[in-house]
Short mmCIF file of N, CA and C and ligand atoms in Angstrom, two decimals:
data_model
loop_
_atom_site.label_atom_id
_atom_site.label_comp_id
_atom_site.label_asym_id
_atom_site.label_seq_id
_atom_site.Cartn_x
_atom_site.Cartn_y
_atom_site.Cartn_z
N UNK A 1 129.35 179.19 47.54
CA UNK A 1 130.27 180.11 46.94
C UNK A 1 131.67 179.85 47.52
N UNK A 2 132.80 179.50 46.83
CA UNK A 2 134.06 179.38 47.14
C UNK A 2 134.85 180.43 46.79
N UNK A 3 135.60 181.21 48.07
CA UNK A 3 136.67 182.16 47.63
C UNK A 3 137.99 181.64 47.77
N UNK A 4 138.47 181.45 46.62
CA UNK A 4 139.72 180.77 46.79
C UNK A 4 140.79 181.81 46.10
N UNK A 5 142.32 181.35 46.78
CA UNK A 5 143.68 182.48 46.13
C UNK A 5 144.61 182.36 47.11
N UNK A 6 146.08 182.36 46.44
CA UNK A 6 146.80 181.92 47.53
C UNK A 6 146.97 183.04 48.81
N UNK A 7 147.71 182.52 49.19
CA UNK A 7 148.58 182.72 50.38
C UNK A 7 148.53 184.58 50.60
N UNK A 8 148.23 185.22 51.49
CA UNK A 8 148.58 186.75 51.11
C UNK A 8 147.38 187.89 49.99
N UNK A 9 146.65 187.39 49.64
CA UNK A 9 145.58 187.96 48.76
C UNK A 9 144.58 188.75 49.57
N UNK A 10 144.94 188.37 50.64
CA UNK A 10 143.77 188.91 51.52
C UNK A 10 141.89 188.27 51.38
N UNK A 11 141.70 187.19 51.25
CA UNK A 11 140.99 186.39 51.19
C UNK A 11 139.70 186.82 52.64
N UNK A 12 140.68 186.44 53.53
CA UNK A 12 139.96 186.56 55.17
C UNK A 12 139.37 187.54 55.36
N UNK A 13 139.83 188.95 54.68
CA UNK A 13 139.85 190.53 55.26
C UNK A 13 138.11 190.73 54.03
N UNK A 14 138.68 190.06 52.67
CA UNK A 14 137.54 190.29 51.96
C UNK A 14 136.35 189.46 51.98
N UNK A 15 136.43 188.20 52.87
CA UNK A 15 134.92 187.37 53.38
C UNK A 15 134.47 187.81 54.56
N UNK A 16 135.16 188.55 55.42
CA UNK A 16 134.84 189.34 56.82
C UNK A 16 134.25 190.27 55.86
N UNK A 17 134.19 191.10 55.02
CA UNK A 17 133.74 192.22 54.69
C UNK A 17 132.04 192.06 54.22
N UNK A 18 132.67 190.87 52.89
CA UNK A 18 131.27 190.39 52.34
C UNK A 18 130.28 189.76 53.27
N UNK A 19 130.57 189.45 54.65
CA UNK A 19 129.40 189.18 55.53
C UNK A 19 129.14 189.93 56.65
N UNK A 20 129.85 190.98 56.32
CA UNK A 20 128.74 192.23 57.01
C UNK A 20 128.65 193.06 56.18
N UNK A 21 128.81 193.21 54.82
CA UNK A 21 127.36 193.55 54.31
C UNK A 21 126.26 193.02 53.52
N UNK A 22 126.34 191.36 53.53
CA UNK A 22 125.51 190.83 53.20
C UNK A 22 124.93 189.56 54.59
N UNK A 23 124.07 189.56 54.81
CA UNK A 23 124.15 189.43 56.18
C UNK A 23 123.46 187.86 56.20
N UNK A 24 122.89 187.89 54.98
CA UNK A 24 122.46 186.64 54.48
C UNK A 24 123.51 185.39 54.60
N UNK A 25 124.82 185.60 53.91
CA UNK A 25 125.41 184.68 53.53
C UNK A 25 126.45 183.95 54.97
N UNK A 26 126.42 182.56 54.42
CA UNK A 26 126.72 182.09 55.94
C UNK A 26 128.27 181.60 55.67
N UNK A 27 129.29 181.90 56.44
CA UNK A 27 130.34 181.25 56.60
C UNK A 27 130.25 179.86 56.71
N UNK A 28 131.28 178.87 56.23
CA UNK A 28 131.55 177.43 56.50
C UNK A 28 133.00 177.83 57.85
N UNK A 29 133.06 177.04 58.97
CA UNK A 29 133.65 177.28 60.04
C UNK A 29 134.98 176.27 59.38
N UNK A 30 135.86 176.03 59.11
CA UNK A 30 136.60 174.66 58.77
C UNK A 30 137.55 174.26 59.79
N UNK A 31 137.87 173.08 59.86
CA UNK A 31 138.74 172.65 60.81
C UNK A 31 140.17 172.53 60.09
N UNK A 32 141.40 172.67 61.28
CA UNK A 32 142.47 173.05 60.49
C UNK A 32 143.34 171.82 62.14
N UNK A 33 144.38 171.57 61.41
CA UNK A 33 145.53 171.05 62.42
C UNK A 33 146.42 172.27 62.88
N UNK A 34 146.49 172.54 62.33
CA UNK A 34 147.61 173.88 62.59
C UNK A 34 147.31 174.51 63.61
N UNK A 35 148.58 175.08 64.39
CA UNK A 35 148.58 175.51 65.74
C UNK A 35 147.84 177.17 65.72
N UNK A 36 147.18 177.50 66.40
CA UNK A 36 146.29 179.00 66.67
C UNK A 36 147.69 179.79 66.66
N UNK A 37 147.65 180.75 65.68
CA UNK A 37 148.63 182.44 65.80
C UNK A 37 148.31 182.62 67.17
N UNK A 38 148.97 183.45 67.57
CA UNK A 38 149.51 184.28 68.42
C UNK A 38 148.34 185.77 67.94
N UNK A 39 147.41 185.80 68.62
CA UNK A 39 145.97 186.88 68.56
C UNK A 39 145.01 186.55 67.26
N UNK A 40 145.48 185.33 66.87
CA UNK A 40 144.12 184.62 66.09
C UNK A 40 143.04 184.58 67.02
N UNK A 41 141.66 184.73 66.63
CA UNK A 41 140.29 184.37 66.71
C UNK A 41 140.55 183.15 67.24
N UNK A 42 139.69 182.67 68.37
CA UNK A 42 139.30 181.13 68.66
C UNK A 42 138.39 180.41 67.82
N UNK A 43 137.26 181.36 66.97
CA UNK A 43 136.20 180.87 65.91
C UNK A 43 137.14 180.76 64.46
N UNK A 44 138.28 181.22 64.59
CA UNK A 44 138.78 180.84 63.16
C UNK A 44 138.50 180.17 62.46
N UNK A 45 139.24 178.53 63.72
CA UNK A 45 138.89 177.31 62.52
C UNK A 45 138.51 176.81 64.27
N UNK A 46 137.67 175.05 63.85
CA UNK A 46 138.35 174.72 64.64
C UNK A 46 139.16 173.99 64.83
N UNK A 47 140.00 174.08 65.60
CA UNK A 47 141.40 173.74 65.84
C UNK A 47 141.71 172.61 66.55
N UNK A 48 142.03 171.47 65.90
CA UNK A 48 141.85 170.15 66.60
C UNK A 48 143.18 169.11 66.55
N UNK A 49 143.21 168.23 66.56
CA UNK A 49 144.58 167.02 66.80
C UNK A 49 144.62 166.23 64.92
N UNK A 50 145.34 166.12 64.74
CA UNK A 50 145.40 164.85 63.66
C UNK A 50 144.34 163.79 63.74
N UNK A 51 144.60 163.12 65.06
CA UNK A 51 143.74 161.85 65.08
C UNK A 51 142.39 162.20 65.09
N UNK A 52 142.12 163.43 65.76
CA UNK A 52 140.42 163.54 65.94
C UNK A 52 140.15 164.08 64.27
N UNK A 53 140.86 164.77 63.20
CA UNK A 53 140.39 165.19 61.84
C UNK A 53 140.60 163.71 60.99
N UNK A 54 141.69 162.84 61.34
CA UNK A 54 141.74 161.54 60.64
C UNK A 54 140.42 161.09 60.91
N UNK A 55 139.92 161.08 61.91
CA UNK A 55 138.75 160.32 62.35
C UNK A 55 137.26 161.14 61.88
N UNK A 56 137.61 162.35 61.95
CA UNK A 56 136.07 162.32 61.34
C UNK A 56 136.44 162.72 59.70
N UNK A 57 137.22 162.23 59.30
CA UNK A 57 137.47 162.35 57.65
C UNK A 57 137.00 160.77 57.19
N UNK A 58 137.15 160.06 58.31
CA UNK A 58 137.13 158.16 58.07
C UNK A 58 135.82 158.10 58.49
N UNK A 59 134.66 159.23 58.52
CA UNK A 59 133.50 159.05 59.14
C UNK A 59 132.78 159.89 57.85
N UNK A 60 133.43 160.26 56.90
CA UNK A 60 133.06 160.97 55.94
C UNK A 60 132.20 162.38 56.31
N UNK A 61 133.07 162.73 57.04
CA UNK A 61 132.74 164.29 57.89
C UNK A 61 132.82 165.39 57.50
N UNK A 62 133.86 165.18 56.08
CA UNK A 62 134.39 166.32 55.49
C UNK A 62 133.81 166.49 53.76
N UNK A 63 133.45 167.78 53.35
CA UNK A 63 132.83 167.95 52.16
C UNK A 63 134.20 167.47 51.28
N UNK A 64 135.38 168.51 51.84
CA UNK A 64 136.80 168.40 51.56
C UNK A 64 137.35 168.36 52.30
N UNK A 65 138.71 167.83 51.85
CA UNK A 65 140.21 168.13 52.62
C UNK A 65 141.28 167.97 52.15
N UNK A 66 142.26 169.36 52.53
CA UNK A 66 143.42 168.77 52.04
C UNK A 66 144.57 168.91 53.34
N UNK A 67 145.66 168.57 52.57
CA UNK A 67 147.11 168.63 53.77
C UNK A 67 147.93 170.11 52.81
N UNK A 68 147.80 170.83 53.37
CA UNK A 68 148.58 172.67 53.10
C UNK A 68 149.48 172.84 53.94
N UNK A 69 150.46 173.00 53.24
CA UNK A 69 152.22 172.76 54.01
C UNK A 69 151.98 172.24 55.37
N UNK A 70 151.63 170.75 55.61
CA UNK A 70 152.06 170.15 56.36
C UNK A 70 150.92 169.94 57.44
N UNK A 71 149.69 170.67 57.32
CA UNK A 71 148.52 170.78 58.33
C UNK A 71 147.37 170.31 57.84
N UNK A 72 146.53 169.63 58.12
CA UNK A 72 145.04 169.01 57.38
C UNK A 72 144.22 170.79 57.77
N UNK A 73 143.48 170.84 56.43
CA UNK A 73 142.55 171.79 56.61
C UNK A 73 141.14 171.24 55.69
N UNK A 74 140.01 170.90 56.38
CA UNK A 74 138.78 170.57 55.58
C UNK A 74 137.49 171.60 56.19
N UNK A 75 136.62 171.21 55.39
CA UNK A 75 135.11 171.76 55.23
C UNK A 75 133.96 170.95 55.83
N UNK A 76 133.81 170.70 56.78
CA UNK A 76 132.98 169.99 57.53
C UNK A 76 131.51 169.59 56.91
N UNK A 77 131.10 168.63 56.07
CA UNK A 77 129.76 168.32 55.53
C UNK A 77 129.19 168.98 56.56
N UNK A 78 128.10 170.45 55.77
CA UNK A 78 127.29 171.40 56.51
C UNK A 78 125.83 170.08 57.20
N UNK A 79 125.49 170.75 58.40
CA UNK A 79 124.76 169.95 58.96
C UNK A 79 123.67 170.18 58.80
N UNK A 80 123.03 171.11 58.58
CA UNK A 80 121.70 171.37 58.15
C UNK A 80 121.35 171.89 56.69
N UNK A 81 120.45 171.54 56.41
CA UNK A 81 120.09 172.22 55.39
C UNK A 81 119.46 173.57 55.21
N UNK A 82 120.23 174.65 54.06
CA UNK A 82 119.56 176.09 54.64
C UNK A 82 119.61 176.53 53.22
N UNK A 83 118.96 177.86 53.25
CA UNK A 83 118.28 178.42 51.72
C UNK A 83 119.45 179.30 51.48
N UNK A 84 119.99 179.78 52.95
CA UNK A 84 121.33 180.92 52.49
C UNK A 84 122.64 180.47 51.72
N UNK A 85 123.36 181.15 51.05
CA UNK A 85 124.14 180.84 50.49
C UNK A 85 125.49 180.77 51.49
N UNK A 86 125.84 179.25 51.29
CA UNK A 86 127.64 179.34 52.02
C UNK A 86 128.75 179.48 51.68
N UNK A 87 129.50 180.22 52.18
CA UNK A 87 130.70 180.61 51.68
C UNK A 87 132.03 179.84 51.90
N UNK A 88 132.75 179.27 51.14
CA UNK A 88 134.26 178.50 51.92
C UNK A 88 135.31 179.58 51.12
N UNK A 89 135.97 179.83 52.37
CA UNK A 89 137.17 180.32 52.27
C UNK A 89 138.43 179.29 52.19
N UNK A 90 138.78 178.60 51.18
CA UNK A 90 139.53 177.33 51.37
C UNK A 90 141.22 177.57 50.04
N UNK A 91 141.93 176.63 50.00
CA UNK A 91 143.10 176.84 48.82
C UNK A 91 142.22 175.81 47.51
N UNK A 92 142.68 176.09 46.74
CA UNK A 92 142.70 175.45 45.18
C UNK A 92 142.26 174.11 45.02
N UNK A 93 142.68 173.56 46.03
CA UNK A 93 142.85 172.11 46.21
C UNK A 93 141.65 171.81 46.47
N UNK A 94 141.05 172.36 47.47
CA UNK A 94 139.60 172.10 48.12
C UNK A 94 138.75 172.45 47.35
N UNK A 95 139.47 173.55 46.55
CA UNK A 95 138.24 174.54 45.59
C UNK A 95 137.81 173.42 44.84
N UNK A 96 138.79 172.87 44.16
CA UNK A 96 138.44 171.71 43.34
C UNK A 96 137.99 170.73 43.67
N UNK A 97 137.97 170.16 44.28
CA UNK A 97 137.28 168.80 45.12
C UNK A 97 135.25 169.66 45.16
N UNK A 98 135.28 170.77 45.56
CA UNK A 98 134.14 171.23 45.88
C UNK A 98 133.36 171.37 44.33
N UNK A 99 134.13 171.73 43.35
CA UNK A 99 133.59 172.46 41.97
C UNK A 99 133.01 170.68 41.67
N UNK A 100 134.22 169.71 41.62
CA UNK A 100 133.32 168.57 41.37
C UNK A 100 132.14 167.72 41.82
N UNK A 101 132.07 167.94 43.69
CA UNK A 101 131.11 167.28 43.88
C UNK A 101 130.03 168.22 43.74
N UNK A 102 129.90 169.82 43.65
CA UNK A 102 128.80 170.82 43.96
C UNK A 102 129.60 171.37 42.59
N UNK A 103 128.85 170.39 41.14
CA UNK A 103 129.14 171.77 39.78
C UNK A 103 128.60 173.29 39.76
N UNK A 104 127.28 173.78 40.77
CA UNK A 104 126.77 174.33 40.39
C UNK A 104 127.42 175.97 41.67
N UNK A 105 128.18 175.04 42.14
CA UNK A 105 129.10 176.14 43.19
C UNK A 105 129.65 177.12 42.35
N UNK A 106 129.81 178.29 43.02
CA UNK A 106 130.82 179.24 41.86
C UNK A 106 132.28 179.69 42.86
N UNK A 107 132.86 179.38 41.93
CA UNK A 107 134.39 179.89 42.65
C UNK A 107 134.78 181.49 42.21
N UNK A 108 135.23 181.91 43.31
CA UNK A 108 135.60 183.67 42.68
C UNK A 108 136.97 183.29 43.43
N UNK A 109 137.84 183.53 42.29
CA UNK A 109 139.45 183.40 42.61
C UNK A 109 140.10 184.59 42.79
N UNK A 110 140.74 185.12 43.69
CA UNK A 110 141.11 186.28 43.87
C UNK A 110 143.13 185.99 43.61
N UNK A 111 143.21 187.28 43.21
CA UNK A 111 144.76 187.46 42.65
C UNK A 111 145.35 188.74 43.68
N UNK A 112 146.45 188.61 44.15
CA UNK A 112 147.32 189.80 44.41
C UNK A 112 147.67 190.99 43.87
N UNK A 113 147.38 191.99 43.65
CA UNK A 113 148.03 193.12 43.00
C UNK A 113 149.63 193.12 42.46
N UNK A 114 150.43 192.63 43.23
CA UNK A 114 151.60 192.70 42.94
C UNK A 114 152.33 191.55 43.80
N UNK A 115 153.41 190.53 43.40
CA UNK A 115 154.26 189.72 44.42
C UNK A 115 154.96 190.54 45.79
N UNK A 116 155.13 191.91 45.33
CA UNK A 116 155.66 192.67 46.55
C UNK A 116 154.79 192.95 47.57
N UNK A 117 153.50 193.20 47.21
CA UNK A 117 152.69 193.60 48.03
C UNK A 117 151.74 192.17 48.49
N UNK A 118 151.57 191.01 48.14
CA UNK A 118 151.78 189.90 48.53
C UNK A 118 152.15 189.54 49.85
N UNK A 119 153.82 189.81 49.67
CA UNK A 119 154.80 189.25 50.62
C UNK A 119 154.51 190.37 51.91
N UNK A 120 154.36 191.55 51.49
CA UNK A 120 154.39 192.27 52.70
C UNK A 120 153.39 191.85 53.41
N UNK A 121 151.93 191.71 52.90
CA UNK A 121 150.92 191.30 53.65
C UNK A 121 151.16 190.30 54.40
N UNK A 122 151.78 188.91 53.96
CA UNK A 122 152.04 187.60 54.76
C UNK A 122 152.93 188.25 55.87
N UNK A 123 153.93 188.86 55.69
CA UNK A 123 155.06 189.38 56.78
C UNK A 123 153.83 190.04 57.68
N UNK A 124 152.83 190.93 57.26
CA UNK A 124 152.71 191.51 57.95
C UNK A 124 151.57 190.49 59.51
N UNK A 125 151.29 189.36 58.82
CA UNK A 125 150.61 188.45 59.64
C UNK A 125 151.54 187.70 60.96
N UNK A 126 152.55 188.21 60.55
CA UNK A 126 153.62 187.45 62.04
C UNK A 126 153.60 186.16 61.52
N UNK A 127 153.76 185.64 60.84
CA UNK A 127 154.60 184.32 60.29
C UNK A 127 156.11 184.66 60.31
N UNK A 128 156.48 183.36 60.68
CA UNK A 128 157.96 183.31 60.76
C UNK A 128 158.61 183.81 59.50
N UNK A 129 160.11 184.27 59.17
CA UNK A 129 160.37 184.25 57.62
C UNK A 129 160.35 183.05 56.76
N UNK A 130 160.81 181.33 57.53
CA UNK A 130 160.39 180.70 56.49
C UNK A 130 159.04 180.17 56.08
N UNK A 131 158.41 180.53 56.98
CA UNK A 131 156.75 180.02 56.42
C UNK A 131 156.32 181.12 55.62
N UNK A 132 157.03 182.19 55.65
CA UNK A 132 156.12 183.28 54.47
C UNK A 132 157.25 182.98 53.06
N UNK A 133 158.42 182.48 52.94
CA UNK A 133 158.87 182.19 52.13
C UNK A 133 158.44 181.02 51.29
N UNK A 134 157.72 179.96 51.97
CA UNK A 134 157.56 178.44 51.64
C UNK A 134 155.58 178.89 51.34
N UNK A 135 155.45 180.30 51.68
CA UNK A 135 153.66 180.41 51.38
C UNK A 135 153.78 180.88 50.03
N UNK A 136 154.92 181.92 50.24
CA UNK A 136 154.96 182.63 48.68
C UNK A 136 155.43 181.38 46.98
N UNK A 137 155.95 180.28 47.82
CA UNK A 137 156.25 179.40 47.05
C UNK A 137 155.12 178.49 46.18
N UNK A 138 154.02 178.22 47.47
CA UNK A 138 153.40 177.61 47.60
C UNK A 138 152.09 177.97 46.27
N UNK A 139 152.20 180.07 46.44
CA UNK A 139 151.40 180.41 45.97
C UNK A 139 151.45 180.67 44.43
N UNK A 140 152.65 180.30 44.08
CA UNK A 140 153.63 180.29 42.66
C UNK A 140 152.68 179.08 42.18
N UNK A 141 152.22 178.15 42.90
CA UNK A 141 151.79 176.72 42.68
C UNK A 141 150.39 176.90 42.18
N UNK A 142 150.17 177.70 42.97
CA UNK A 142 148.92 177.53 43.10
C UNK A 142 147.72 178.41 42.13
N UNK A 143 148.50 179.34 41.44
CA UNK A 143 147.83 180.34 40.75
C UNK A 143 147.45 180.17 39.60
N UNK A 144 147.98 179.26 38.82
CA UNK A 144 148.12 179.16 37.23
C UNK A 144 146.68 177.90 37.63
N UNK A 145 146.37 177.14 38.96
CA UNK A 145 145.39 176.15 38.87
C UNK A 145 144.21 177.06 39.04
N UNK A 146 144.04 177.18 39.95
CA UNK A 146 143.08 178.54 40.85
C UNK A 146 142.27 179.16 39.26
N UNK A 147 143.36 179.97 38.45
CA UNK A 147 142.82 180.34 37.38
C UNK A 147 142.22 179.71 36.16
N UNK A 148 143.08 178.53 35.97
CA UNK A 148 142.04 177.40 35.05
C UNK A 148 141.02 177.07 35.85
N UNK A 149 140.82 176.94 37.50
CA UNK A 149 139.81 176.70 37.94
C UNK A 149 138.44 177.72 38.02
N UNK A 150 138.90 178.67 37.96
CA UNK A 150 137.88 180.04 38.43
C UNK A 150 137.12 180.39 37.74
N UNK A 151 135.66 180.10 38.41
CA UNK A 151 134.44 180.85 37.51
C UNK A 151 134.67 182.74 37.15
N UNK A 152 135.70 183.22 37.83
CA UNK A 152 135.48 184.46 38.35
C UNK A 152 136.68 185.33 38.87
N UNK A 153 137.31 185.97 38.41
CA UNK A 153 138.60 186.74 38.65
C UNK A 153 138.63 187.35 39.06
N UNK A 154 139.15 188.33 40.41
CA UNK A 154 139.66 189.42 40.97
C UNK A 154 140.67 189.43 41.13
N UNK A 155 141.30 191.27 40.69
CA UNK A 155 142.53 191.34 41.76
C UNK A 155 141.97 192.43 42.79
N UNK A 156 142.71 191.71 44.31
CA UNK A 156 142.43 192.49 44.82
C UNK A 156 143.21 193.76 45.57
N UNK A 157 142.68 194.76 44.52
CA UNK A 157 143.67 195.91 44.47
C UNK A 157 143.58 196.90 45.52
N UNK A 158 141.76 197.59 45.83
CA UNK A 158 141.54 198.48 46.61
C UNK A 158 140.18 197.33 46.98
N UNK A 159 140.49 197.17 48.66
CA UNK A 159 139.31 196.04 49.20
C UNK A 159 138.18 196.27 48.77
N UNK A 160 137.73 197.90 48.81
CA UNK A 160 136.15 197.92 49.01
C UNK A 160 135.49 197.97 47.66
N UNK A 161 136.76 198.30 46.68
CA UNK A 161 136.29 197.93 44.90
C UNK A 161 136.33 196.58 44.73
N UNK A 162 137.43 195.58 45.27
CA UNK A 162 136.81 194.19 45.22
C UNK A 162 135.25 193.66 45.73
N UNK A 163 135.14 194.66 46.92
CA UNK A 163 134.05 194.04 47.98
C UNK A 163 132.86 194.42 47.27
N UNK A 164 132.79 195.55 46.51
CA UNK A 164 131.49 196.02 46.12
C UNK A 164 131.61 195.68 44.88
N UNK A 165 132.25 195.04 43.90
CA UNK A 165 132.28 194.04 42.78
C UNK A 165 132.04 192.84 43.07
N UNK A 166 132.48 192.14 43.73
CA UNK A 166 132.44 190.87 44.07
C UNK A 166 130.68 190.59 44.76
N UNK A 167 129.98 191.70 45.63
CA UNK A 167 128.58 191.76 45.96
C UNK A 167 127.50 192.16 44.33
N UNK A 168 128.33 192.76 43.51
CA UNK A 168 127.56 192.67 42.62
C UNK A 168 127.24 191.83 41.83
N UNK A 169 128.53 191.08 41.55
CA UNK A 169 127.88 189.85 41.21
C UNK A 169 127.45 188.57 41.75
N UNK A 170 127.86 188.53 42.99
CA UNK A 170 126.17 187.63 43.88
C UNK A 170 124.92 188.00 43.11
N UNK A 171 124.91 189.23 44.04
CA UNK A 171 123.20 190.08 43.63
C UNK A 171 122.99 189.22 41.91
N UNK A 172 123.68 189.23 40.87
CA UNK A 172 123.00 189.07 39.67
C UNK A 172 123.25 187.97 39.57
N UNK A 173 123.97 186.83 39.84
CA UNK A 173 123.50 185.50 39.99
C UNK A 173 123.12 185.42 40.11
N UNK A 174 122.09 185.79 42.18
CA UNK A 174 121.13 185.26 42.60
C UNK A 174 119.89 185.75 41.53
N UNK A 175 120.16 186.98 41.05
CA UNK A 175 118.88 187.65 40.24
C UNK A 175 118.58 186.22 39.02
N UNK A 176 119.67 185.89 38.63
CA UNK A 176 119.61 185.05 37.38
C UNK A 176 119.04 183.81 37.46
N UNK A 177 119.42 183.24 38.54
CA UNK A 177 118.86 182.00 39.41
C UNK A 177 117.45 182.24 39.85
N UNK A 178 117.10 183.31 40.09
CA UNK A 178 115.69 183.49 40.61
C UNK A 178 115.48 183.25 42.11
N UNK A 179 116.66 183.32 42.86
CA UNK A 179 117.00 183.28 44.21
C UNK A 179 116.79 184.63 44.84
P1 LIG B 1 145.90 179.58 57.03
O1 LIG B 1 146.86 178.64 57.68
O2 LIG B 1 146.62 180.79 56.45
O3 LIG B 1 144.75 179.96 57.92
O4 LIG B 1 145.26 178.82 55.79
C1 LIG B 1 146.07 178.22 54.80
C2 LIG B 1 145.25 177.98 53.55
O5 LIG B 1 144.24 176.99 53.82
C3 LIG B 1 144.49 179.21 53.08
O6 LIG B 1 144.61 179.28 51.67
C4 LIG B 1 143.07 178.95 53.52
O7 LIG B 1 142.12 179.59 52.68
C5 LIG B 1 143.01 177.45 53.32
N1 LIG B 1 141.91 176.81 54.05
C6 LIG B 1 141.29 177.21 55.19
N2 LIG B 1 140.31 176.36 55.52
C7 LIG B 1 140.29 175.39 54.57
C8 LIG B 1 139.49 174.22 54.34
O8 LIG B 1 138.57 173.88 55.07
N3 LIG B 1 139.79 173.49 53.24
C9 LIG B 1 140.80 173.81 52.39
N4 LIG B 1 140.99 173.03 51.34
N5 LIG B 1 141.57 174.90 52.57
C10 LIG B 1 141.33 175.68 53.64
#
């Protein structure tokens, strides 16, 4: 399962949610170049050098990857095989790379309520002003793909009406699938 949407959608807040209360479904951990926030999680991503993600990308390590303003962020080919369903929290870019090699993946694309309320959220993450200016840019880019890409639309307006929509339709996939 891929949740993809730009910048500010609140993506993070609504896959933290969906895995505690579905307890089944397993996060993908991804590795990112980009430097750790200032009271980020150490399990975020993990957080590594250029040369060591060049290198296990040249080892075919990665399901995906892309470069997002300026930082490699990929999906680490999962190492075991498991019956639970995994989740990537990734941008557009990856979404797509994933929809082609895994057709049977479903993407749920999530949308912002409003560009104002967007921007406040990124501000409110302690990003500098031009990285929330160059995210909001980014996410201008990124929306019109996201949506030709998306099995599945949300906005996410009030979290726990996304969260308890978005669990309902797991539940009837998996029902449909016979999972
Ligand atoms: P951030 O720097 O805000 O943590 O992440 C920037 C963007 O990269 C977000 O849209 C996030 O979902 C995305 N992202 C995080 N991990 C991955 C990954 O493994 N692959 C891809 N393609 N995007 C990712």
């Amino acid at each position: 399962m891929i949740v993809s949407g730009p910048g500010g959608v609140g993506k993070g807040t609504i896959v933290d949610a969906l895995l505690r209360r579905d307890s089944t479904l397993l996060l993908s951990r991804s590795w990112t170049t980009r430097e750790q926030r200032p009271g980020e999680h150490d399990e975020a991503y993990v957080f590594t050098s250029r040369e060591a993600f060049e290198r296990h990308r040249q080892n075919d390590g990665f399901l995906e990857w892309t470069e997002f303003l300026g930082n490699y962020y990929g999906t680490p080919v999962p190492e075991f095989s498991s019956d639970r369903d995994i989740v990537l929290e990734i941008e557009v870019d990856g979404a797509q790379q994933v929809k082609v090699r895994h057709p049977e993946s479903v993407l749920l694309f999530i949308l912002p309520p409003s560009r104002d309320e967007q921007r406040r959220r990124l501000i409110g993450r302690g990003d500098p002003d031009h990285k929330v200016v160059e995210r909001l840019r980014k996410a201008e880019e990124e929306e019109p793909v996201g949506l030709a890409l998306a099995d599945y639309t949300f906005v996410n307006d009030d979290l726990d009406e996304t969260v308890d929509e978005m669990l309902g339709l797991i539940n009837r996939l998996r029902a449909e699938s016979g999972r």
